[in-house]
Tab-separated table of C-alpha atoms and ligand atoms in Angstrom:
chain	number	residue	atom	x	y	z
A	1	UNK	CA	64.943	75.102	164.461
A	2	UNK	CA	61.368	76.747	163.494
A	3	UNK	CA	60.833	80.037	165.139
A	4	UNK	CA	57.172	81.124	166.582
A	5	UNK	CA	55.666	84.045	164.993
A	6	UNK	CA	55.512	87.097	167.379
A	7	UNK	CA	54.642	89.874	168.099
A	8	UNK	CA	57.063	92.389	170.069
A	9	UNK	CA	54.824	94.988	170.968
A	10	UNK	CA	56.311	98.659	172.989
A	11	UNK	CA	58.340	100.934	172.523
A	12	UNK	CA	60.809	101.232	169.529
A	13	UNK	CA	64.441	102.496	169.461
A	14	UNK	CA	66.727	101.794	166.678
A	15	UNK	CA	68.700	104.729	164.519
A	16	UNK	CA	67.794	106.205	161.754
A	17	UNK	CA	70.664	107.942	160.687
A	18	UNK	CA	73.833	108.694	162.184
A	19	UNK	CA	73.158	112.445	163.896
A	20	UNK	CA	69.141	110.709	164.203
A	21	UNK	CA	66.540	108.170	166.812
A	22	UNK	CA	64.184	107.224	165.798
A	23	UNK	CA	61.549	106.047	168.257
A	24	UNK	CA	58.494	104.809	168.796
A	25	UNK	CA	56.402	104.680	171.736
A	26	UNK	CA	54.013	102.319	170.970
A	27	UNK	CA	55.031	99.924	168.691
A	28	UNK	CA	55.200	97.052	167.590
A	29	UNK	CA	57.215	94.046	165.443
A	30	UNK	CA	56.318	91.181	163.898
A	31	UNK	CA	59.367	88.649	163.317
A	32	UNK	CA	58.156	85.436	161.337
A	33	UNK	CA	59.255	81.511	161.692
A	34	UNK	CA	62.394	82.739	160.018
A	35	UNK	CA	63.387	85.133	162.022
A	36	UNK	CA	62.781	87.763	159.781
A	37	UNK	CA	60.987	91.273	160.232
A	38	UNK	CA	57.818	91.098	158.375
A	39	UNK	CA	56.420	93.718	159.801
A	40	UNK	CA	56.784	97.584	161.628
A	41	UNK	CA	54.066	98.698	163.028
A	42	UNK	CA	54.762	102.792	164.547
A	43	UNK	CA	51.717	103.670	166.525
A	44	UNK	CA	49.228	100.553	166.621
A	45	UNK	CA	46.215	103.485	168.194
A	46	UNK	CA	46.226	103.889	164.444
A	47	UNK	CA	47.463	100.543	162.271
A	48	UNK	CA	45.596	97.066	162.983
A	49	UNK	CA	47.452	94.390	162.536
A	50	UNK	CA	47.669	92.371	158.608
A	51	UNK	CA	45.875	89.516	158.390
A	52	UNK	CA	47.093	85.219	159.920
A	53	UNK	CA	48.911	87.099	163.170
A	54	UNK	CA	45.393	87.147	165.674
A	55	UNK	CA	47.146	84.108	166.922
A	56	UNK	CA	50.871	85.023	167.293
A	57	UNK	CA	52.938	85.161	170.017
A	58	UNK	CA	53.527	88.487	171.957
A	59	UNK	CA	56.150	89.576	174.254
A	60	UNK	CA	55.660	92.501	175.337
A	61	UNK	CA	57.777	95.393	176.763
A	62	UNK	CA	57.180	96.038	180.489
A	63	UNK	CA	57.668	98.919	182.108
A	64	UNK	CA	59.816	102.564	180.869
A	65	UNK	CA	62.065	99.732	178.662
A	66	UNK	CA	62.476	99.759	175.298
A	67	UNK	CA	63.957	96.740	172.339
A	68	UNK	CA	67.229	97.915	170.871
A	69	UNK	CA	68.765	97.387	168.040
A	70	UNK	CA	71.657	93.790	168.639
A	71	UNK	CA	75.635	95.967	169.230
A	72	UNK	CA	77.320	95.075	166.136
A	73	UNK	CA	80.700	95.094	167.816
A	74	UNK	CA	80.738	95.653	167.809
A	75	UNK	CA	77.035	93.498	167.468
A	76	UNK	CA	78.446	94.679	166.451
A	77	UNK	CA	81.492	94.149	168.368
A	78	UNK	CA	84.037	94.518	165.258
A	79	UNK	CA	87.138	93.101	166.796
A	80	UNK	CA	87.786	91.514	170.010
A	81	UNK	CA	90.337	88.469	171.301
A	82	UNK	CA	88.206	86.051	172.554
A	83	UNK	CA	90.878	83.855	174.220
A	84	UNK	CA	92.716	87.118	175.999
A	85	UNK	CA	89.705	87.605	177.602
A	86	UNK	CA	91.394	86.071	180.870
A	87	UNK	CA	92.907	88.797	180.935
A	88	UNK	CA	89.964	91.866	180.339
A	89	UNK	CA	91.409	94.500	182.752
A	90	UNK	CA	95.504	92.923	183.537
A	91	UNK	CA	97.179	95.325	181.443
A	92	UNK	CA	99.313	97.746	183.805
A	93	UNK	CA	102.010	100.219	182.804
A	94	UNK	CA	102.707	98.450	179.330
A	95	UNK	CA	102.200	99.127	175.386
A	96	UNK	CA	101.149	97.445	172.998
A	97	UNK	CA	104.816	95.734	172.291
A	98	UNK	CA	105.897	94.881	175.459
A	99	UNK	CA	101.856	94.291	175.685
A	100	UNK	CA	101.421	91.519	173.281
A	101	UNK	CA	105.092	89.972	175.117
A	102	UNK	CA	104.164	89.911	178.517
A	103	UNK	CA	100.214	89.611	178.215
A	104	UNK	CA	99.341	87.780	175.140
A	105	UNK	CA	101.241	86.203	174.039
A	106	UNK	CA	102.019	83.647	176.886
A	107	UNK	CA	97.653	83.459	177.275
A	108	UNK	CA	96.873	83.043	173.730
A	109	UNK	CA	99.417	79.611	173.496
A	110	UNK	CA	97.506	77.651	177.021
A	111	UNK	CA	95.251	77.461	173.875
A	112	UNK	CA	96.778	74.662	172.390
A	113	UNK	CA	95.250	72.916	175.207
A	114	UNK	CA	90.939	72.080	173.468
A	115	UNK	CA	89.463	72.302	177.311
A	116	UNK	CA	91.423	75.476	178.703
A	117	UNK	CA	90.333	76.742	175.288
A	118	UNK	CA	86.565	75.493	175.398
A	119	UNK	CA	85.790	77.072	178.980
A	120	UNK	CA	87.079	80.443	177.913
A	121	UNK	CA	84.971	80.719	175.286
A	122	UNK	CA	82.119	79.452	175.920
A	123	UNK	CA	82.798	82.046	178.926
A	124	UNK	CA	83.235	84.932	176.317
A	125	UNK	CA	79.716	84.411	173.920
A	126	UNK	CA	77.570	83.950	176.789
A	127	UNK	CA	78.877	87.470	178.249
A	128	UNK	CA	78.815	89.734	175.298
A	129	UNK	CA	75.881	87.803	174.889
A	130	UNK	CA	74.377	89.609	177.706
A	131	UNK	CA	76.009	92.993	176.841
A	132	UNK	CA	73.876	93.046	173.812
A	133	UNK	CA	76.139	91.539	171.183
A	134	UNK	CA	74.485	89.963	169.006
A	135	UNK	CA	77.274	90.103	165.976
A	136	UNK	CA	81.173	89.109	167.181
A	137	UNK	CA	84.620	89.669	164.648
A	138	UNK	CA	86.070	87.291	166.602
A	139	UNK	CA	90.857	87.030	166.858
A	140	UNK	CA	90.840	83.512	167.730
A	141	UNK	CA	94.593	81.706	168.305
A	142	UNK	CA	96.336	80.411	165.933
A	143	UNK	CA	95.180	76.474	166.569
A	144	UNK	CA	93.025	75.412	164.544
A	145	UNK	CA	90.839	73.180	166.827
A	146	UNK	CA	90.380	76.245	169.230
A	147	UNK	CA	89.097	78.253	166.280
A	148	UNK	CA	87.175	75.877	164.937
A	149	UNK	CA	85.273	75.340	168.358
A	150	UNK	CA	85.014	79.200	168.948
A	151	UNK	CA	82.677	78.815	165.795
A	152	UNK	CA	80.970	75.585	167.108
A	153	UNK	CA	80.287	77.432	170.193
A	154	UNK	CA	78.383	80.609	168.431
A	155	UNK	CA	76.607	78.238	166.679
A	156	UNK	CA	75.672	76.472	169.546
A	157	UNK	CA	74.808	78.850	171.421
A	158	UNK	CA	72.959	81.814	168.557
A	159	UNK	CA	76.103	84.326	168.293
A	160	UNK	CA	76.181	85.968	164.844
A	161	UNK	CA	80.186	85.382	164.584
A	162	UNK	CA	82.760	86.007	162.625
A	163	UNK	CA	85.569	83.568	163.101
A	164	UNK	CA	88.921	84.320	161.865
A	165	UNK	CA	91.858	81.863	162.607
A	166	UNK	CA	94.673	84.359	163.598
A	167	UNK	CA	97.755	84.061	161.193
A	168	UNK	CA	101.778	84.531	162.790
A	169	UNK	CA	104.910	83.249	160.602
A	170	UNK	CA	107.063	85.894	162.049
A	171	UNK	CA	108.492	88.249	164.515
A	172	UNK	CA	106.531	85.673	166.976
A	173	UNK	CA	108.041	83.902	170.002
A	174	UNK	CA	108.873	79.646	170.040
A	175	UNK	CA	106.147	78.713	171.497
A	176	UNK	CA	104.054	80.479	170.060
A	177	UNK	CA	103.600	81.264	166.030
A	178	UNK	CA	102.964	79.486	162.361
A	179	UNK	CA	106.340	77.278	161.939
A	180	UNK	CA	106.267	78.316	157.896
A	181	UNK	CA	104.277	80.283	155.222
A	182	UNK	CA	102.908	76.738	154.118
A	183	UNK	CA	101.389	75.647	157.195
A	184	UNK	CA	99.649	78.741	158.175
A	185	UNK	CA	98.410	79.065	154.961
A	186	UNK	CA	96.819	75.017	155.296
A	187	UNK	CA	95.724	76.100	159.014
A	188	UNK	CA	93.942	78.942	157.637
A	189	UNK	CA	92.348	76.596	154.719
A	190	UNK	CA	91.353	73.622	156.816
A	191	UNK	CA	89.472	76.989	159.308
A	192	UNK	CA	87.747	78.305	156.563
A	193	UNK	CA	86.638	74.875	155.730
A	194	UNK	CA	85.279	73.789	159.301
A	195	UNK	CA	82.773	76.870	158.705
A	196	UNK	CA	81.485	75.639	155.671
A	197	UNK	CA	80.949	72.239	156.967
A	198	UNK	CA	78.670	73.986	159.854
A	199	UNK	CA	77.350	76.778	158.216
A	200	UNK	CA	77.744	76.614	154.534
A	201	UNK	CA	75.455	79.495	154.025
A	202	UNK	CA	77.361	81.582	156.627
A	203	UNK	CA	73.980	81.976	157.678
A	204	UNK	CA	75.447	82.851	161.527
A	205	UNK	CA	79.293	81.856	161.451
A	206	UNK	CA	80.837	83.411	159.171
A	207	UNK	CA	84.916	82.276	158.719
A	208	UNK	CA	87.166	85.342	158.814
A	209	UNK	CA	90.775	85.202	157.182
A	210	UNK	CA	93.222	86.742	159.946
A	211	UNK	CA	96.684	88.150	159.240
A	212	UNK	CA	97.589	89.469	162.714
A	213	UNK	CA	98.845	92.977	162.167
A	214	UNK	CA	101.726	93.619	159.294
A	215	UNK	CA	105.115	92.688	161.572
A	216	UNK	CA	103.650	89.033	162.306
A	217	UNK	CA	103.371	88.064	159.454
A	218	UNK	CA	106.180	88.181	156.314
A	219	UNK	CA	105.738	89.473	152.646
A	220	UNK	CA	104.888	86.041	151.659
A	221	UNK	CA	102.241	85.024	154.072
A	222	UNK	CA	100.812	88.334	153.794
A	223	UNK	CA	100.251	87.837	149.593
A	224	UNK	CA	99.581	84.371	150.195
A	225	UNK	CA	96.943	85.157	152.272
A	226	UNK	CA	95.173	88.414	149.419
A	227	UNK	CA	95.247	85.328	147.148
A	228	UNK	CA	93.225	82.597	149.701
A	229	UNK	CA	91.294	86.386	150.305
A	230	UNK	CA	90.675	86.575	146.512
A	231	UNK	CA	89.508	82.559	145.804
A	232	UNK	CA	87.324	82.204	148.902
A	233	UNK	CA	85.856	85.737	149.337
A	234	UNK	CA	86.063	84.956	152.068
A	235	UNK	CA	86.562	88.735	154.543
A	236	UNK	CA	89.582	89.942	156.421
A	237	UNK	CA	90.568	91.042	159.338
A	238	UNK	CA	93.937	93.346	161.099
A	239	UNK	CA	95.345	95.393	162.909
A	240	UNK	CA	96.934	98.768	161.634
A	241	UNK	CA	98.968	102.105	163.273
A	242	UNK	CA	98.093	101.528	166.649
A	243	UNK	CA	101.268	102.838	167.959
A	244	UNK	CA	103.581	105.136	167.372
A	245	UNK	CA	106.731	101.909	167.744
A	246	UNK	CA	104.329	99.913	165.577
A	247	UNK	CA	104.007	101.784	162.940
A	248	UNK	CA	108.280	102.655	163.391
A	249	UNK	CA	108.905	99.712	163.664
A	250	UNK	CA	106.910	98.336	160.371
A	251	UNK	CA	108.372	101.392	158.469
A	252	UNK	CA	111.966	98.766	159.212
A	253	UNK	CA	110.947	95.663	158.391
A	254	UNK	CA	109.139	97.083	154.778
A	255	UNK	CA	111.090	99.430	153.420
A	256	UNK	CA	109.553	98.606	150.100
A	257	UNK	CA	106.139	100.279	151.724
A	258	UNK	CA	105.286	103.547	151.622
A	259	UNK	CA	103.415	103.529	154.568
A	260	UNK	CA	101.727	100.331	157.261
A	261	UNK	CA	98.997	100.951	154.676
A	262	UNK	CA	100.737	100.415	151.678
A	263	UNK	CA	101.906	96.713	152.762
A	264	UNK	CA	98.322	95.749	152.885
A	265	UNK	CA	97.118	97.672	149.821
A	266	UNK	CA	100.460	95.383	147.946
A	267	UNK	CA	100.110	92.374	149.629
A	268	UNK	CA	95.965	93.043	147.847
A	269	UNK	CA	94.475	92.202	151.575
A	270	UNK	CA	93.431	96.247	151.334
A	271	UNK	CA	89.744	95.419	150.044
A	272	UNK	CA	86.795	96.632	150.872
A	273	UNK	CA	85.889	92.796	153.030
A	274	UNK	CA	88.181	93.985	155.393
A	275	UNK	CA	88.415	95.124	158.649
A	276	UNK	CA	91.651	97.024	160.169
A	277	UNK	CA	90.913	98.194	163.856
A	278	UNK	CA	92.905	101.626	165.825
A	279	UNK	CA	94.072	103.605	162.378
A	280	UNK	CA	94.773	106.005	165.818
A	281	UNK	CA	98.025	107.577	163.626
A	282	UNK	CA	96.825	107.005	160.707
A	283	UNK	CA	98.170	109.728	157.355
A	284	UNK	CA	96.112	111.781	155.286
A	285	UNK	CA	97.177	109.841	152.106
A	286	UNK	CA	96.446	105.797	154.125
A	287	UNK	CA	93.454	107.955	154.378
A	288	UNK	CA	92.829	108.606	151.195
A	289	UNK	CA	93.255	104.647	149.879
A	290	UNK	CA	91.677	103.092	152.574
A	291	UNK	CA	88.629	105.062	151.334
A	292	UNK	CA	89.600	104.588	147.917
A	293	UNK	CA	89.447	100.603	148.514
A	294	UNK	CA	86.762	100.592	150.603
A	295	UNK	CA	88.327	99.407	152.968
A	296	UNK	CA	86.988	99.375	156.835
A	297	UNK	CA	87.899	100.965	160.237
A	298	UNK	CA	86.575	99.271	164.111
A	299	UNK	CA	86.517	101.948	166.242
A	300	UNK	CA	88.917	100.014	169.719
A	301	UNK	CA	88.859	103.590	172.396
A	302	UNK	CA	88.540	101.820	175.511
A	303	UNK	CA	92.161	99.649	174.449
A	304	UNK	CA	93.857	102.710	172.016
A	305	UNK	CA	93.503	104.496	176.463
A	306	UNK	CA	94.551	101.390	178.317
A	307	UNK	CA	97.121	101.367	175.864
A	308	UNK	CA	98.163	104.644	174.950
A	309	UNK	CA	97.807	103.740	172.103
A	310	UNK	CA	96.670	106.915	171.568
A	311	UNK	CA	93.062	108.542	170.508
A	312	UNK	CA	91.579	107.305	167.135
A	313	UNK	CA	90.347	110.901	164.893
A	314	UNK	CA	87.543	109.330	164.232
A	315	UNK	CA	85.057	112.660	162.917
A	316	UNK	CA	88.162	112.724	160.122
A	317	UNK	CA	88.145	109.343	159.286
A	318	UNK	CA	84.240	109.451	159.139
A	319	UNK	CA	84.162	113.997	157.083
A	320	UNK	CA	86.896	111.413	154.419
A	321	UNK	CA	83.870	108.759	154.368
A	322	UNK	CA	85.327	105.621	155.324
A	323	UNK	CA	82.840	103.053	157.011
A	324	UNK	CA	83.533	102.498	160.831
A	325	UNK	CA	82.499	100.925	163.776
A	326	UNK	CA	82.888	100.049	167.126
A	327	UNK	CA	85.607	97.003	168.151
A	328	UNK	CA	86.390	96.115	172.618
A	329	UNK	CA	89.480	94.451	170.841
A	330	UNK	CA	89.301	92.862	175.115
A	331	UNK	CA	91.590	92.169	175.984
A	332	UNK	CA	93.680	95.505	174.797
A	333	UNK	CA	90.285	96.813	175.617
A	334	UNK	CA	89.111	95.936	179.465
A	335	UNK	CA	85.708	96.039	178.977
A	336	UNK	CA	82.831	93.006	176.789
A	337	UNK	CA	80.478	95.681	176.642
A	338	UNK	CA	79.841	97.086	174.070
A	339	UNK	CA	77.364	99.913	175.480
A	340	UNK	CA	80.707	101.019	177.526
A	341	UNK	CA	82.632	100.820	174.773
A	342	UNK	CA	80.403	103.377	172.558
A	343	UNK	CA	80.444	105.599	176.260
A	344	UNK	CA	84.937	105.274	175.543
A	345	UNK	CA	84.108	106.661	172.047
A	346	UNK	CA	81.736	109.949	173.190
A	347	UNK	CA	84.931	110.612	176.211
A	348	UNK	CA	87.630	110.137	173.570
A	349	UNK	CA	85.719	111.992	171.053
A	350	UNK	CA	85.941	114.789	173.463
A	351	UNK	CA	89.401	114.137	174.602
A	352	UNK	CA	90.201	114.782	170.954
A	353	UNK	CA	87.587	118.198	170.288
A	354	UNK	CA	90.261	119.995	174.035
A	355	UNK	CA	93.529	119.660	171.686
A	356	UNK	CA	91.094	119.763	168.142
A	357	UNK	CA	88.336	121.607	168.425
A	358	UNK	CA	84.398	121.419	168.873
A	359	UNK	CA	83.942	119.602	165.878
A	360	UNK	CA	85.289	116.509	167.225
A	361	UNK	CA	82.996	115.628	169.281
A	362	UNK	CA	80.741	112.238	168.851
A	363	UNK	CA	76.955	113.159	169.717
A	364	UNK	CA	75.012	109.598	171.758
A	365	UNK	CA	73.319	109.063	168.671
A	366	UNK	CA	75.635	108.682	166.380
A	367	UNK	CA	77.614	106.452	169.446
A	368	UNK	CA	74.083	104.381	168.898
A	369	UNK	CA	74.781	104.553	165.138
A	370	UNK	CA	78.677	103.363	165.002
A	371	UNK	CA	77.447	100.370	167.172
A	372	UNK	CA	74.726	99.129	165.559
A	373	UNK	CA	74.679	101.027	161.506
A	374	UNK	CA	78.254	101.144	161.234
A	375	UNK	CA	79.265	97.984	162.955
A	376	UNK	CA	76.479	95.914	160.613
A	377	UNK	CA	78.363	98.151	157.078
A	378	UNK	CA	81.629	97.251	159.099
A	379	UNK	CA	80.897	93.427	158.589
A	380	UNK	CA	79.313	94.365	154.627
A	381	UNK	CA	75.857	92.444	156.338
A	382	UNK	CA	73.943	96.742	156.743
A	383	UNK	CA	70.956	94.365	154.495
A	384	UNK	CA	70.267	91.816	157.147
A	385	UNK	CA	71.222	93.142	160.694
A	386	UNK	CA	71.617	97.057	162.487
A	387	UNK	CA	68.188	98.566	162.389
A	388	UNK	CA	64.019	97.447	162.456
A	389	UNK	CA	63.519	97.497	159.589
A	390	UNK	CA	60.753	95.142	157.402
A	391	UNK	CA	62.729	92.116	155.846
A	392	UNK	CA	65.792	92.420	158.045
A	393	UNK	CA	66.767	89.438	160.717
A	394	UNK	CA	65.637	90.509	164.507
A	395	UNK	CA	69.066	90.515	165.854
A	396	UNK	CA	67.695	93.031	168.833
A	397	UNK	CA	68.204	93.471	172.506
A	398	UNK	CA	65.423	94.118	175.434
A	399	UNK	CA	65.977	97.013	177.513
A	400	UNK	CA	64.635	97.138	180.859
A	401	UNK	CA	64.320	100.166	182.890
A	402	UNK	CA	62.927	99.142	186.561
A	403	UNK	CA	64.200	95.575	187.345
A	404	UNK	CA	65.041	94.224	190.205
A	405	UNK	CA	69.153	94.436	189.440
A	406	UNK	CA	68.332	97.906	187.461
A	407	UNK	CA	71.481	99.877	187.592
A	408	UNK	CA	69.775	103.168	186.126
A	409	UNK	CA	68.036	106.066	188.260
A	410	UNK	CA	66.123	108.903	186.461
A	411	UNK	CA	64.725	111.037	188.637
A	412	UNK	CA	63.826	108.551	191.153
A	413	UNK	CA	60.720	109.618	193.783
A	414	UNK	CA	60.805	107.719	196.482
A	415	UNK	CA	60.016	104.004	196.524
A	416	UNK	CA	60.779	101.504	194.323
A	417	UNK	CA	58.156	102.521	191.195
A	418	UNK	CA	57.994	106.135	190.492
A	419	UNK	CA	61.416	106.203	188.926
A	420	UNK	CA	61.044	107.300	185.716
A	421	UNK	CA	58.195	110.465	185.520
A	422	UNK	CA	58.464	114.097	182.690
A	423	UNK	CA	62.001	112.478	181.504
A	424	UNK	CA	62.337	112.949	177.506
A	425	UNK	CA	62.987	109.646	175.451
A	426	UNK	CA	66.202	111.465	174.743
A	427	UNK	CA	67.333	112.005	178.305
A	428	UNK	CA	66.457	107.879	178.728
A	429	UNK	CA	68.440	106.998	175.942
A	430	UNK	CA	71.170	109.306	177.188
A	431	UNK	CA	70.891	107.546	180.336
A	432	UNK	CA	71.118	104.475	179.334
A	433	UNK	CA	73.946	104.360	177.144
A	434	UNK	CA	75.506	106.536	180.550
A	435	UNK	CA	75.174	104.380	183.568
A	436	UNK	CA	73.288	101.298	182.012
A	437	UNK	CA	74.947	98.214	181.709
A	438	UNK	CA	74.216	94.374	181.529
A	439	UNK	CA	71.646	94.343	183.750
A	440	UNK	CA	68.944	96.816	181.809
A	441	UNK	CA	69.889	94.026	178.809
A	442	UNK	CA	66.946	91.882	179.649
A	443	UNK	CA	66.999	89.776	177.027
A	444	UNK	CA	68.633	89.251	173.544
A	445	UNK	CA	67.736	87.635	170.825
A	446	UNK	CA	69.373	86.161	166.871
A	447	UNK	CA	67.366	85.596	164.054
A	448	UNK	CA	64.528	85.898	166.695
A	449	UNK	CA	65.907	83.129	168.523
A	450	UNK	CA	65.807	83.872	172.040
A	451	UNK	CA	69.757	83.552	173.035
A	452	UNK	CA	69.906	85.680	175.784
A	453	UNK	CA	67.771	86.494	179.184
A	454	UNK	CA	67.191	87.464	182.422
A	455	UNK	CA	64.939	87.495	185.473
A	456	UNK	CA	63.663	90.771	184.075
A	457	UNK	CA	62.343	89.356	181.869
A	458	UNK	CA	58.573	87.671	180.872
A	459	UNK	CA	57.984	85.674	177.510
B	501	LIG	N1	98.674	94.093	167.682
B	501	LIG	C1	98.588	93.159	167.205
B	501	LIG	N2	98.173	91.681	168.135
B	501	LIG	C2	97.364	92.556	169.029
B	501	LIG	C3	96.149	91.773	169.696
B	501	LIG	O1	96.847	91.084	169.766
B	501	LIG	N3	95.958	93.614	170.174
B	501	LIG	C4	95.682	94.567	169.831
B	501	LIG	N4	95.548	95.292	170.262
B	501	LIG	N5	97.063	94.661	169.169
B	501	LIG	C5	97.530	94.004	167.864
B	502	LIG	FE1	93.005	93.586	168.450
């Protein structure tokens, strides 16, 4: 689809490094008709437009807002269960294994009904887009038609997505499971084939091989999925080391393996294109193996707190050199918002700091990095998304500060206008992170296509 050449004008904020924001208060970014960034002008007063852009369409930031890269997961939401969305906020006092049986499997089994699946999947994709999530790694269900429908909906609504059909051939309820290893592999192949048909170049949609977790998958199924991964190059995602009882059971069920990570490694699933969610209780040896294999981790703090799974030691993972992104893990996590998830990452790190010392604390800059560039690395798209550089896709959100629906009030004096005064840009970004929500996400683009807007956006 051809897009208008557009110049985005105003303030731009993105993560220069893990610990530094780059803030250009008077910049312009030109996005070509291919949805890619064609030029970046950091200071409009000292640099002129490149030739040929004089007549381009303009989108200007209003009031005190700014452009920010779309969230991965994260943007990226690097770990979200689309069919569990109706259960967001519903988990009682359960922990992982009883939560799965009480809340999760019954809901997921209802996705055999395609009309039901379509209604819920449309809602999930719209809601995550409205929160600025431009890329999402979705777990669907075991059902092939509903999983393919999720891929279709993401494509139609324009959300960059990794869509995985969940494999579960053991220790799963009779009413919701794969019947055999062969049928599980055949179903996985069917979903990979569907994505090949709707998006052959993986421009927006990518299939992702999804063994639910070790307990749900036989050794044979995981090995066959590992073979499929090697054969097709399709990425993978699963859960690891989330809950102590789960880890104990993994030890009992796979006595031939030296650790939880070793279960996946022996199946050929621990590779640079595997995303492991949670990783709360990894041993030193497991972290070393994950680092060696260049396997990625999705940190899901809201879920880890809700299901009292534990507080992952993110600083330790990062110090080990492991690539980390953020995931909402809906509905283990209660929120589809990556901004809220970033806040949860900050608070979890503070609880860790109270036990382990100050080094454990994550900063505003660091969690925003995990939600953008970190997520981009986790999904293997760091060359394409995560920041504002020439050649990258325009996956971005316009953050509005002053608007009829704004939830942000900073240095408010009297009346509706004088909300901002002498505050620093760092304060403004922190205020957005801690007190903002989807009312501040005025507009969202994926590869240059406008995929969400509110009444705060005129353009
Ligand atoms: N482990 C296996 N399945 C799930 C799931 O759906 N959510 C979470 N949080 N952990 C899991
Ligand atoms: Fe999960």
